[in-house]
Structures are given as structure tokens and as C-alpha cells.
mmCIF file of C-alpha atoms in Angstrom:
data_model
loop_
_atom_site.group_PDB
_atom_site.id
_atom_site.type_symbol
_atom_site.label_atom_id
_atom_site.label_comp_id
_atom_site.label_asym_id
_atom_site.label_seq_id
_atom_site.Cartn_x
_atom_site.Cartn_y
_atom_site.Cartn_z
ATOM 1 C CA MET A 1 18.865 29.446 3.510
ATOM 2 C CA ARG A 2 17.398 27.197 6.161
ATOM 3 C CA LEU A 3 14.297 25.349 5.091
ATOM 4 C CA GLY A 4 11.887 23.209 7.078
ATOM 5 C CA VAL A 5 10.126 20.359 5.291
ATOM 6 C CA LEU A 6 7.160 18.779 7.064
ATOM 7 C CA ASP A 7 5.936 15.452 5.651
ATOM 8 C CA VAL A 8 2.603 14.224 7.025
ATOM 9 C CA GLY A 9 2.474 10.573 5.997
ATOM 10 C CA SER A 10 0.287 7.616 6.786
ATOM 11 C CA ASN A 11 2.500 6.537 9.679
ATOM 12 C CA THR A 12 4.580 9.495 10.787
ATOM 13 C CA VAL A 13 4.865 13.245 10.805
ATOM 14 C CA HIS A 14 8.464 13.954 9.830
ATOM 15 C CA LEU A 15 10.196 17.328 10.047
ATOM 16 C CA LEU A 16 13.464 17.742 8.160
ATOM 17 C CA VAL A 17 15.473 20.936 8.597
ATOM 18 C CA VAL A 18 17.995 21.534 5.838
ATOM 19 C CA ASP A 19 20.666 24.098 5.027
ATOM 20 C CA ALA A 20 20.015 24.742 1.354
ATOM 21 C CA HIS A 21 22.594 26.900 -0.431
ATOM 22 C CA ARG A 22 22.463 27.812 -4.094
ATOM 23 C CA GLY A 23 24.292 25.228 -6.160
ATOM 24 C CA ALA A 24 24.751 22.749 -3.306
ATOM 25 C CA HIS A 25 22.917 19.667 -2.212
ATOM 26 C CA PRO A 26 20.588 20.379 0.719
ATOM 27 C CA GLN A 27 22.392 19.474 3.919
ATOM 28 C CA PRO A 28 20.237 17.964 6.716
ATOM 29 C CA MET A 29 20.573 19.782 10.035
ATOM 30 C CA SER A 30 17.858 18.052 12.032
ATOM 31 C CA SER A 31 15.321 15.239 11.600
ATOM 32 C CA GLU A 32 12.392 14.769 13.975
ATOM 33 C CA LYS A 33 9.554 12.222 13.743
ATOM 34 C CA SER A 34 6.249 11.738 15.504
ATOM 35 C CA VAL A 35 4.433 8.423 15.098
ATOM 36 C CA LEU A 36 0.733 9.103 14.505
ATOM 37 C CA ARG A 37 -0.461 6.258 12.217
ATOM 38 C CA LEU A 38 -3.107 8.535 10.752
ATOM 39 C CA ALA A 39 -4.258 5.913 8.287
ATOM 40 C CA GLU A 40 -5.297 3.752 11.220
ATOM 41 C CA GLN A 41 -7.403 6.566 12.613
ATOM 42 C CA LEU A 42 -9.855 6.691 9.743
ATOM 43 C CA ASP A 43 -13.239 5.399 10.852
ATOM 44 C CA GLY A 44 -15.491 3.057 8.929
ATOM 45 C CA SER A 45 -16.752 5.883 6.707
ATOM 46 C CA GLY A 46 -13.209 7.024 5.848
ATOM 47 C CA THR A 47 -13.332 10.095 8.129
ATOM 48 C CA LEU A 48 -10.320 11.069 10.223
ATOM 49 C CA THR A 49 -11.405 10.798 13.850
ATOM 50 C CA ARG A 50 -11.402 13.712 16.266
ATOM 51 C CA GLU A 51 -8.528 12.101 18.152
ATOM 52 C CA GLY A 52 -6.550 11.718 14.916
ATOM 53 C CA ALA A 53 -7.155 15.362 14.005
ATOM 54 C CA ASP A 54 -6.130 16.461 17.508
ATOM 55 C CA GLN A 55 -2.875 14.536 17.259
ATOM 56 C CA LEU A 56 -2.172 15.970 13.820
ATOM 57 C CA VAL A 57 -2.699 19.554 14.999
ATOM 58 C CA ARG A 58 -0.370 19.001 17.956
ATOM 59 C CA ALA A 59 2.310 17.399 15.790
ATOM 60 C CA VAL A 60 2.203 20.191 13.205
ATOM 61 C CA ALA A 61 2.375 22.865 15.926
ATOM 62 C CA ALA A 62 5.361 21.168 17.505
ATOM 63 C CA ALA A 63 7.132 20.836 14.164
ATOM 64 C CA LYS A 64 6.514 24.505 13.380
ATOM 65 C CA ALA A 65 8.023 25.497 16.739
ATOM 66 C CA THR A 66 11.066 23.287 16.101
ATOM 67 C CA ALA A 67 11.578 24.758 12.621
ATOM 68 C CA ALA A 68 11.372 28.269 14.059
ATOM 69 C CA GLY A 69 13.932 27.333 16.689
ATOM 70 C CA PHE A 70 16.350 26.395 13.920
ATOM 71 C CA GLY A 71 15.793 29.719 12.215
ATOM 72 C CA CYS A 72 13.996 28.297 9.175
ATOM 73 C CA GLU A 73 13.018 30.958 6.663
ATOM 74 C CA ASP A 74 10.165 28.846 5.371
ATOM 75 C CA LEU A 75 8.221 25.708 6.276
ATOM 76 C CA MET A 76 7.046 23.570 3.385
ATOM 77 C CA ALA A 77 4.337 21.252 4.657
ATOM 78 C CA PHE A 78 2.680 18.490 2.689
ATOM 79 C CA ALA A 79 0.481 15.486 3.331
ATOM 80 C CA THR A 80 0.060 12.257 1.444
ATOM 81 C CA SER A 81 -2.510 9.461 1.214
ATOM 82 C CA ALA A 82 -3.918 9.356 4.758
ATOM 83 C CA VAL A 83 -5.053 12.978 4.672
ATOM 84 C CA ARG A 84 -5.724 12.920 0.928
ATOM 85 C CA GLU A 85 -8.270 10.130 1.301
ATOM 86 C CA ALA A 86 -9.954 11.272 4.485
ATOM 87 C CA GLY A 87 -13.587 12.189 3.853
ATOM 88 C CA ASN A 88 -13.202 15.255 6.051
ATOM 89 C CA SER A 89 -9.832 16.349 4.663
ATOM 90 C CA THR A 90 -11.006 19.882 3.891
ATOM 91 C CA GLU A 91 -12.206 20.426 7.468
ATOM 92 C CA VAL A 92 -9.047 18.892 8.976
ATOM 93 C CA LEU A 93 -6.757 21.025 6.794
ATOM 94 C CA GLU A 94 -8.664 24.172 7.700
ATOM 95 C CA ARG A 95 -8.363 23.328 11.362
ATOM 96 C CA VAL A 96 -4.599 22.812 11.005
ATOM 97 C CA ARG A 97 -4.286 26.141 9.219
ATOM 98 C CA THR A 98 -6.406 28.007 11.757
ATOM 99 C CA GLU A 99 -4.798 26.539 14.873
ATOM 100 C CA THR A 100 -1.163 26.353 13.717
ATOM 101 C CA GLY A 101 -0.857 28.817 10.842
ATOM 102 C CA VAL A 102 0.511 26.052 8.623
ATOM 103 C CA ASP A 103 -0.957 25.376 5.196
ATOM 104 C CA LEU A 104 -0.679 21.668 4.439
ATOM 105 C CA ARG A 105 -0.521 20.962 0.744
ATOM 106 C CA VAL A 106 -2.019 17.582 -0.109
ATOM 107 C CA LEU A 107 -0.062 15.846 -2.842
ATOM 108 C CA SER A 108 -1.782 13.666 -5.356
ATOM 109 C CA GLY A 109 -0.403 10.171 -5.823
ATOM 110 C CA GLU A 110 1.007 11.163 -9.183
ATOM 111 C CA ASP A 111 2.719 14.179 -7.580
ATOM 112 C CA GLU A 112 4.347 11.834 -5.088
ATOM 113 C CA ALA A 113 5.658 9.691 -7.917
ATOM 114 C CA ARG A 114 6.993 12.712 -9.810
ATOM 115 C CA TYR A 115 8.763 14.307 -6.852
ATOM 116 C CA THR A 116 10.312 10.978 -5.879
ATOM 117 C CA PHE A 117 11.455 10.413 -9.459
ATOM 118 C CA LEU A 118 13.114 13.833 -9.482
ATOM 119 C CA ALA A 119 15.040 12.999 -6.311
ATOM 120 C CA VAL A 120 16.234 9.684 -7.753
ATOM 121 C CA ARG A 121 17.305 11.336 -11.008
ATOM 122 C CA ARG A 122 19.329 13.981 -9.152
ATOM 123 C CA TRP A 123 20.963 11.325 -6.976
ATOM 124 C CA TYR A 124 22.097 9.118 -9.872
ATOM 125 C CA GLY A 125 22.499 11.715 -12.591
ATOM 126 C CA TRP A 126 21.988 11.532 -16.340
ATOM 127 C CA SER A 127 24.367 8.599 -16.744
ATOM 128 C CA ALA A 128 21.704 6.379 -15.162
ATOM 129 C CA GLY A 129 19.739 6.491 -18.431
ATOM 130 C CA ARG A 130 16.111 5.389 -18.295
ATOM 131 C CA LEU A 131 15.087 5.106 -14.680
ATOM 132 C CA LEU A 132 12.316 3.012 -13.215
ATOM 133 C CA CYS A 133 11.485 4.194 -9.690
ATOM 134 C CA LEU A 134 9.360 2.361 -7.083
ATOM 135 C CA ASP A 135 8.207 3.637 -3.695
ATOM 136 C CA ILE A 136 6.024 1.807 -1.142
ATOM 137 C CA GLY A 137 4.299 4.070 1.351
ATOM 138 C CA GLY A 138 1.784 3.401 4.077
ATOM 139 C CA GLY A 139 -1.230 4.033 1.873
ATOM 140 C CA SER A 140 -0.029 3.731 -1.718
ATOM 141 C CA LEU A 141 2.567 2.422 -4.130
ATOM 142 C CA GLU A 142 4.168 4.954 -6.502
ATOM 143 C CA LEU A 143 5.853 4.022 -9.785
ATOM 144 C CA ALA A 144 7.520 6.215 -12.404
ATOM 145 C CA VAL A 145 9.732 5.710 -15.443
ATOM 146 C CA GLY A 146 11.578 8.050 -17.790
ATOM 147 C CA VAL A 147 14.829 9.442 -19.175
ATOM 148 C CA ASP A 148 14.407 13.092 -18.127
ATOM 149 C CA GLU A 149 13.864 14.814 -14.765
ATOM 150 C CA ALA A 150 10.132 14.443 -15.272
ATOM 151 C CA PRO A 151 8.939 10.874 -15.803
ATOM 152 C CA GLU A 152 7.217 9.751 -18.955
ATOM 153 C CA GLU A 153 4.815 7.683 -16.890
ATOM 154 C CA ALA A 154 3.939 8.266 -13.234
ATOM 155 C CA CYS A 155 1.227 6.451 -11.367
ATOM 156 C CA SER A 156 0.014 5.696 -7.877
ATOM 157 C CA VAL A 157 -2.046 2.694 -6.779
ATOM 158 C CA PRO A 158 -3.666 2.122 -3.351
ATOM 159 C CA LEU A 159 -1.349 -0.734 -2.390
ATOM 160 C CA GLY A 160 0.501 0.727 0.604
ATOM 161 C CA ALA A 161 1.880 -1.513 3.337
ATOM 162 C CA GLY A 162 -0.296 -0.041 6.068
ATOM 163 C CA ARG A 163 -3.450 -0.172 3.963
ATOM 164 C CA LEU A 164 -2.964 -3.842 3.108
ATOM 165 C CA THR A 165 -2.205 -4.738 6.719
ATOM 166 C CA ARG A 166 -5.528 -3.207 7.762
ATOM 167 C CA THR A 167 -7.631 -4.549 4.943
ATOM 168 C CA ARG A 168 -6.123 -7.950 4.137
ATOM 169 C CA PHE A 169 -4.865 -9.405 7.419
ATOM 170 C CA ARG A 170 -6.897 -10.393 10.464
ATOM 171 C CA GLY A 171 -4.212 -12.130 12.489
ATOM 172 C CA ASP A 172 -0.743 -11.317 13.752
ATOM 173 C CA PRO A 173 1.050 -12.977 12.112
ATOM 174 C CA PRO A 174 -1.283 -13.350 9.122
ATOM 175 C CA SER A 175 -2.422 -16.843 8.228
ATOM 176 C CA ARG A 176 -0.836 -18.689 5.345
ATOM 177 C CA ALA A 177 -4.101 -18.395 3.466
ATOM 178 C CA GLU A 178 -4.119 -14.607 3.933
ATOM 179 C CA VAL A 179 -0.572 -14.353 2.671
ATOM 180 C CA ARG A 180 -1.271 -16.539 -0.361
ATOM 181 C CA GLU A 181 -4.552 -14.796 -1.216
ATOM 182 C CA THR A 182 -2.990 -11.360 -0.843
ATOM 183 C CA ALA A 183 -0.133 -12.289 -3.173
ATOM 184 C CA GLU A 184 -2.597 -13.509 -5.793
ATOM 185 C CA TRP A 185 -4.744 -10.399 -5.400
ATOM 186 C CA LEU A 186 -1.703 -8.122 -5.766
ATOM 187 C CA ALA A 187 -0.736 -9.851 -9.014
ATOM 188 C CA GLU A 188 -4.171 -9.014 -10.422
ATOM 189 C CA GLN A 189 -4.015 -5.403 -9.255
ATOM 190 C CA LEU A 190 -0.540 -4.798 -10.669
ATOM 191 C CA ALA A 191 -0.979 -6.412 -14.080
ATOM 192 C CA PRO A 192 -2.440 -3.294 -15.828
ATOM 193 C CA VAL A 193 0.048 -0.986 -14.088
ATOM 194 C CA ALA A 194 2.977 -3.119 -15.268
ATOM 195 C CA LYS A 195 1.615 -3.136 -18.813
ATOM 196 C CA ARG A 196 1.439 0.654 -18.793
ATOM 197 C CA LEU A 197 4.982 1.091 -17.519
ATOM 198 C CA LYS A 198 6.485 -1.493 -19.858
ATOM 199 C CA ARG A 199 5.220 0.517 -22.832
ATOM 200 C CA ALA A 200 7.772 3.193 -21.942
ATOM 201 C CA GLY A 201 10.578 0.776 -22.756
ATOM 202 C CA PRO A 202 13.034 -1.260 -20.698
ATOM 203 C CA PRO A 203 14.819 0.676 -17.917
ATOM 204 C CA ASP A 204 18.580 1.046 -17.683
ATOM 205 C CA ARG A 205 18.422 1.246 -13.906
ATOM 206 C CA VAL A 206 15.718 0.126 -11.455
ATOM 207 C CA VAL A 207 15.623 2.002 -8.178
ATOM 208 C CA ALA A 208 13.512 1.696 -5.046
ATOM 209 C CA THR A 209 13.073 4.275 -2.306
ATOM 210 C CA SER A 210 11.191 4.442 1.006
ATOM 211 C CA LYS A 211 11.641 2.980 4.473
ATOM 212 C CA THR A 212 9.938 -0.273 3.458
ATOM 213 C CA PHE A 213 12.386 -1.052 0.678
ATOM 214 C CA ARG A 214 15.374 -0.008 2.791
ATOM 215 C CA THR A 215 14.258 -2.323 5.587
ATOM 216 C CA LEU A 216 13.716 -5.259 3.223
ATOM 217 C CA ALA A 217 17.132 -4.729 1.696
ATOM 218 C CA ARG A 218 18.764 -4.581 5.133
ATOM 219 C CA LEU A 219 17.057 -7.797 6.215
ATOM 220 C CA THR A 220 18.394 -9.547 3.090
ATOM 221 C CA GLY A 221 21.975 -8.516 3.754
ATOM 222 C CA ALA A 222 22.383 -4.927 2.520
ATOM 223 C CA ALA A 223 24.784 -2.632 4.339
ATOM 224 C CA PRO A 224 23.510 -0.953 7.522
ATOM 225 C CA SER A 225 22.851 2.775 7.713
ATOM 226 C CA SER A 226 26.206 3.210 9.489
ATOM 227 C CA ALA A 227 27.935 2.423 6.168
ATOM 228 C CA GLY A 228 26.743 5.767 4.851
ATOM 229 C CA PRO A 229 24.363 6.854 2.077
ATOM 230 C CA ARG A 230 26.824 6.114 -0.727
ATOM 231 C CA ALA A 231 27.102 2.396 0.036
ATOM 232 C CA ARG A 232 25.467 0.393 -2.741
ATOM 233 C CA ARG A 233 22.430 -1.495 -1.459
ATOM 234 C CA VAL A 234 20.293 -3.906 -3.469
ATOM 235 C CA LEU A 235 17.220 -6.059 -2.997
ATOM 236 C CA THR A 236 17.000 -9.235 -5.092
ATOM 237 C CA ASP A 237 13.916 -11.260 -5.924
ATOM 238 C CA ALA A 238 15.509 -14.429 -4.529
ATOM 239 C CA GLY A 239 16.428 -12.759 -1.257
ATOM 240 C CA LEU A 240 12.958 -11.269 -0.948
ATOM 241 C CA ARG A 241 11.228 -14.605 -1.449
ATOM 242 C CA GLN A 242 13.358 -16.202 1.262
ATOM 243 C CA LEU A 243 12.684 -13.273 3.587
ATOM 244 C CA ILE A 244 8.912 -13.500 3.133
ATOM 245 C CA ALA A 245 8.941 -17.181 4.026
ATOM 246 C CA PHE A 246 10.699 -16.186 7.284
ATOM 247 C CA ILE A 247 8.920 -13.015 8.391
ATOM 248 C CA SER A 248 5.384 -14.107 7.434
ATOM 249 C CA ARG A 249 5.477 -16.508 10.403
ATOM 250 C CA MET A 250 6.539 -13.834 12.905
ATOM 251 C CA SER A 251 4.396 -11.513 15.013
ATOM 252 C CA ALA A 252 4.872 -7.754 14.840
ATOM 253 C CA THR A 253 6.466 -7.854 18.305
ATOM 254 C CA ASP A 254 9.080 -10.348 17.129
ATOM 255 C CA LEU A 255 9.671 -8.469 13.891
ATOM 256 C CA ALA A 256 10.414 -5.302 15.852
ATOM 257 C CA GLU A 257 13.348 -7.108 17.443
ATOM 258 C CA LEU A 258 15.095 -7.603 14.099
ATOM 259 C CA GLU A 259 17.964 -5.316 13.278
ATOM 260 C CA GLY A 260 16.903 -2.501 10.982
ATOM 261 C CA VAL A 261 13.166 -2.855 11.643
ATOM 262 C CA SER A 262 11.412 0.182 13.067
ATOM 263 C CA PRO A 263 9.000 -0.736 15.895
ATOM 264 C CA SER A 264 6.435 1.693 14.503
ATOM 265 C CA ARG A 265 6.421 -0.094 11.117
ATOM 266 C CA ALA A 266 6.998 -3.715 12.153
ATOM 267 C CA HIS A 267 3.288 -4.549 11.982
ATOM 268 C CA GLN A 268 3.166 -3.740 8.258
ATOM 269 C CA LEU A 269 6.440 -5.302 7.172
ATOM 270 C CA VAL A 270 4.900 -8.512 5.793
ATOM 271 C CA ALA A 271 2.397 -6.570 3.689
ATOM 272 C CA GLY A 272 5.192 -4.303 2.414
ATOM 273 C CA ALA A 273 7.281 -7.324 1.460
ATOM 274 C CA LEU A 274 4.348 -8.846 -0.451
ATOM 275 C CA VAL A 275 3.843 -5.561 -2.361
ATOM 276 C CA ALA A 276 7.551 -5.439 -3.209
ATOM 277 C CA GLU A 277 7.607 -9.027 -4.412
ATOM 278 C CA ALA A 278 4.423 -8.660 -6.479
ATOM 279 C CA THR A 279 5.730 -5.448 -8.077
ATOM 280 C CA MET A 280 9.064 -7.049 -8.990
ATOM 281 C CA ARG A 281 7.290 -10.056 -10.421
ATOM 282 C CA ALA A 282 4.827 -7.964 -12.448
ATOM 283 C CA LEU A 283 7.655 -5.916 -13.943
ATOM 284 C CA SER A 284 9.957 -8.912 -14.447
ATOM 285 C CA LEU A 285 12.623 -7.488 -12.152
ATOM 286 C CA THR A 286 15.328 -9.509 -10.468
ATOM 287 C CA GLU A 287 17.120 -6.717 -8.586
ATOM 288 C CA LEU A 288 16.426 -3.242 -7.243
ATOM 289 C CA GLU A 289 18.957 -0.640 -6.162
ATOM 290 C CA ILE A 290 18.080 1.311 -3.040
ATOM 291 C CA CYS A 291 18.258 5.124 -3.275
ATOM 292 C CA PRO A 292 18.606 7.175 -0.066
ATOM 293 C CA TRP A 293 16.707 10.111 -1.563
ATOM 294 C CA ALA A 294 12.922 9.981 -1.912
ATOM 295 C CA LEU A 295 9.819 12.201 -1.759
ATOM 296 C CA ARG A 296 11.071 14.748 0.784
ATOM 297 C CA GLU A 297 14.285 15.384 -1.143
ATOM 298 C CA GLY A 298 12.303 15.727 -4.353
ATOM 299 C CA VAL A 299 10.071 18.362 -2.797
ATOM 300 C CA ILE A 300 13.134 20.266 -1.530
ATOM 301 C CA LEU A 301 14.914 20.108 -4.875
ATOM 302 C CA ARG A 302 11.869 21.350 -6.782
ATOM 303 C CA ARG A 303 11.484 24.227 -4.343
ATOM 304 C CA LEU A 304 15.144 25.191 -4.756
ATOM 305 C CA ASP A 305 14.746 25.065 -8.527
ATOM 306 C CA HIS A 306 11.945 27.599 -8.260
ATOM 307 C CA THR A 307 13.855 29.752 -5.768
ATOM 308 C CA ASN A 308 16.960 29.839 -7.950
ATOM 309 C CA GLY A 309 15.025 30.516 -11.133
ATOM 310 C CA LEU A 310 16.019 27.186 -12.647
ATOM 311 C CA ASP A 311 12.563 25.886 -13.289
ATOM 312 C CA GLN A 312 9.135 27.036 -14.298
ATOM 313 C CA ASP A 313 5.706 25.699 -13.435
ATOM 314 C CA THR A 314 4.870 22.416 -15.069
ATOM 315 C CA PRO A 315 1.592 22.007 -16.983
ATOM 316 C CA GLU A 316 0.319 20.078 -13.956
ATOM 317 C CA ASP A 317 1.118 23.054 -11.717
ATOM 318 C CA ARG A 318 -0.729 25.428 -14.045
ATOM 319 C CA SER A 319 -3.745 23.170 -14.389
ATOM 320 C CA ARG A 320 -4.167 23.029 -10.604
ATOM 321 C CA ARG A 321 -3.914 26.772 -10.087
ATOM 322 C CA THR A 322 -7.194 28.587 -9.443
ATOM 323 C CA GLY A 323 -7.227 32.291 -10.243
ATOM 324 C CA ASP A 324 -4.386 34.737 -9.511
ATOM 325 C CA THR A 325 -4.118 34.169 -5.762
ATOM 326 C CA GLY A 326 -1.103 31.865 -6.090
ATOM 327 C CA ARG A 327 -3.079 29.061 -4.483
ATOM 328 C CA THR A 328 -3.491 25.606 -5.931
ATOM 329 C CA ASP A 329 -6.453 23.351 -5.412
ATOM 330 C CA ARG A 330 -8.674 23.175 -2.333
ATOM 331 C CA HIS A 331 -5.922 21.700 -0.225
ATOM 332 C CA GLY A 332 -3.050 24.217 -0.038
ATOM 333 C CA ALA A 333 -0.659 26.759 -1.475
ATOM 334 C CA ARG A 334 2.028 26.830 -4.145
ATOM 335 C CA TRP A 335 5.672 26.490 -3.199
ATOM 336 C CA SER A 336 7.041 28.606 -6.010
#
């Protein structure tokens, strides 16, 4: 079965085409990204601009055509914080559906944390014990902890790298005062979250996913992508502190020249590093292991579980369902 997965994030629209056979890990066949930076196209009232909506419609239409060209039997499309928080999200989603035929499902922050946790659990297996999973996106930070495939605690806080870059920094690079004040502010924001997660008990393995964490690990000496997904990559608190002292003095243009830094994300690297450091400090962590699987893989794996009859709706799925139409909330359709 060929499956297309379309991820509409705060920075990019990413289409992943996979060959998903029963009993096998999904095998990527194609990966295609469009840089939209939707979160930066919300106006002062939190509404996605006409230009932003136009770009989204074009990107979704192009992704649908690409997926069809690969012979995908289905296209699973979801959106995260940028669309979720737009004041006109309902209108934008209806326009996407009408003009492209694609139903975008908007994930809640907790859903993002749960799907990402599932991907991490499947990657490391049961021997990993109690997992603590962290993911920094453009608009939010997701955290989850547990010993099963579903986390005991899953939460999302509006501390994404793109969001903080827009709201906390005025200069490029940010001033020393902005960096210091943002670090102090993050500590305050994360204190209650850390308290909640620590109640679940100490983790046996701490794992981070997302492009932000992978980039930070690479800049502190982790193996490059050419070493393959199975290479062990870690991010330490000491390495991160040294990195922040270095990159916080660099402009986005200069950061984009560093090996492993994506030009489309260079402008938010400092903010992402500050979120990572504050999270590690709040949770008393000295080292994170980087997992190559994240939200997209979790969505795929959950869909395959439903397709193969290995899983049933969760209570969260059932609580979101409205009537017998098979639809979920106002934003989209079920994948089972």
C-alpha cells in the first residue's frame, strides 16, 4: 500500500510518500517540502492572511498531485499549531477542501505529543522502559512520558521556536538582554509543566525529536545525516550551553552557513536552543538522545494499526467524534 502523508506545519508543508506493507516498517519513497512559514503570516488579530491562505491552497494542491503521481491509495493530511491557532481556521480549511478536495485534520497539541510518543516507542521498543519524549516545533513544545504506547502524561505548551522568535526578539541577532530575559521567562513557563511530568516518575530513557533538536545535536558534534538513522546521536546540557553562547551572537544569515542548519529555519535557531536548554534545566536532564522518528511516523503507524485491525479508537478519538458520519471535530475527518 502506498500512502501519502501531508504535514502542514508552522514552517513547511511536507509530503512524505511511503510504501507501507503489513508487518513492515513504512519505507519512505519520496519526501517533498515547501517553505511557507504560515505562522509568520498571521496578522495582528491572529488571522491567516489571504496571501498565506493562497500559498497553503497551492501547496496542498501540488502535494496532492505528487501523491497521485506516485500512485498513493490515500492521502492523510494534517495541520498543527499555525492553522490550529488561526482565528479563521474554519474558513481556511473549508477553502482547502473546496479547492483541492483535501480534508486537513487539525491536530491538538496533545495529539501531537501522543503521536510523537508512539513513534518514539516503536523506534526504541519496550526495552527502553519509561520514555520521556520532547519535541520542539515552530509554534509549540510537546512533552510526553510513559511506559506504554500511549503516554501517561502528554502536554503541549506554546513555546515553539518560531513563535518565540517573533514575540521575544526584535533584533537579528537578538540582544543579550533579550536572550537573558527569554531564558528567565522560559524557566517560569516550564516550571509547572516539569512538575506535572515529574509526577509520572523518573524516565529510563530521554528522547528528543524534531528538526530543531537534530540541528542542535549536529552543531554540538553529533553524527551527520550521512551516517544513517541508526547512528546514536545525543545532545548534552554542557554542549548546548556552549552552543548558545556562540550562536546567540550570529545573524540568521551567518547561521544558515553552518553545516546542518536549514536556511529556512536559521532565523529561529537561537530561540529553539533556548527552549531546549530551559526544558532540560526544568526537568533536570543532562543528556537527550535524538530519535529519527517523530510526528509524521506516529501518524503513519497509528493509521496502519487501524488498517491492519491492530488497534481500536482511543477514548480521545471517541470523545471527538460527532454523530455517525465518521467525522471528528470541526476541523477534519477520521483516519480509521
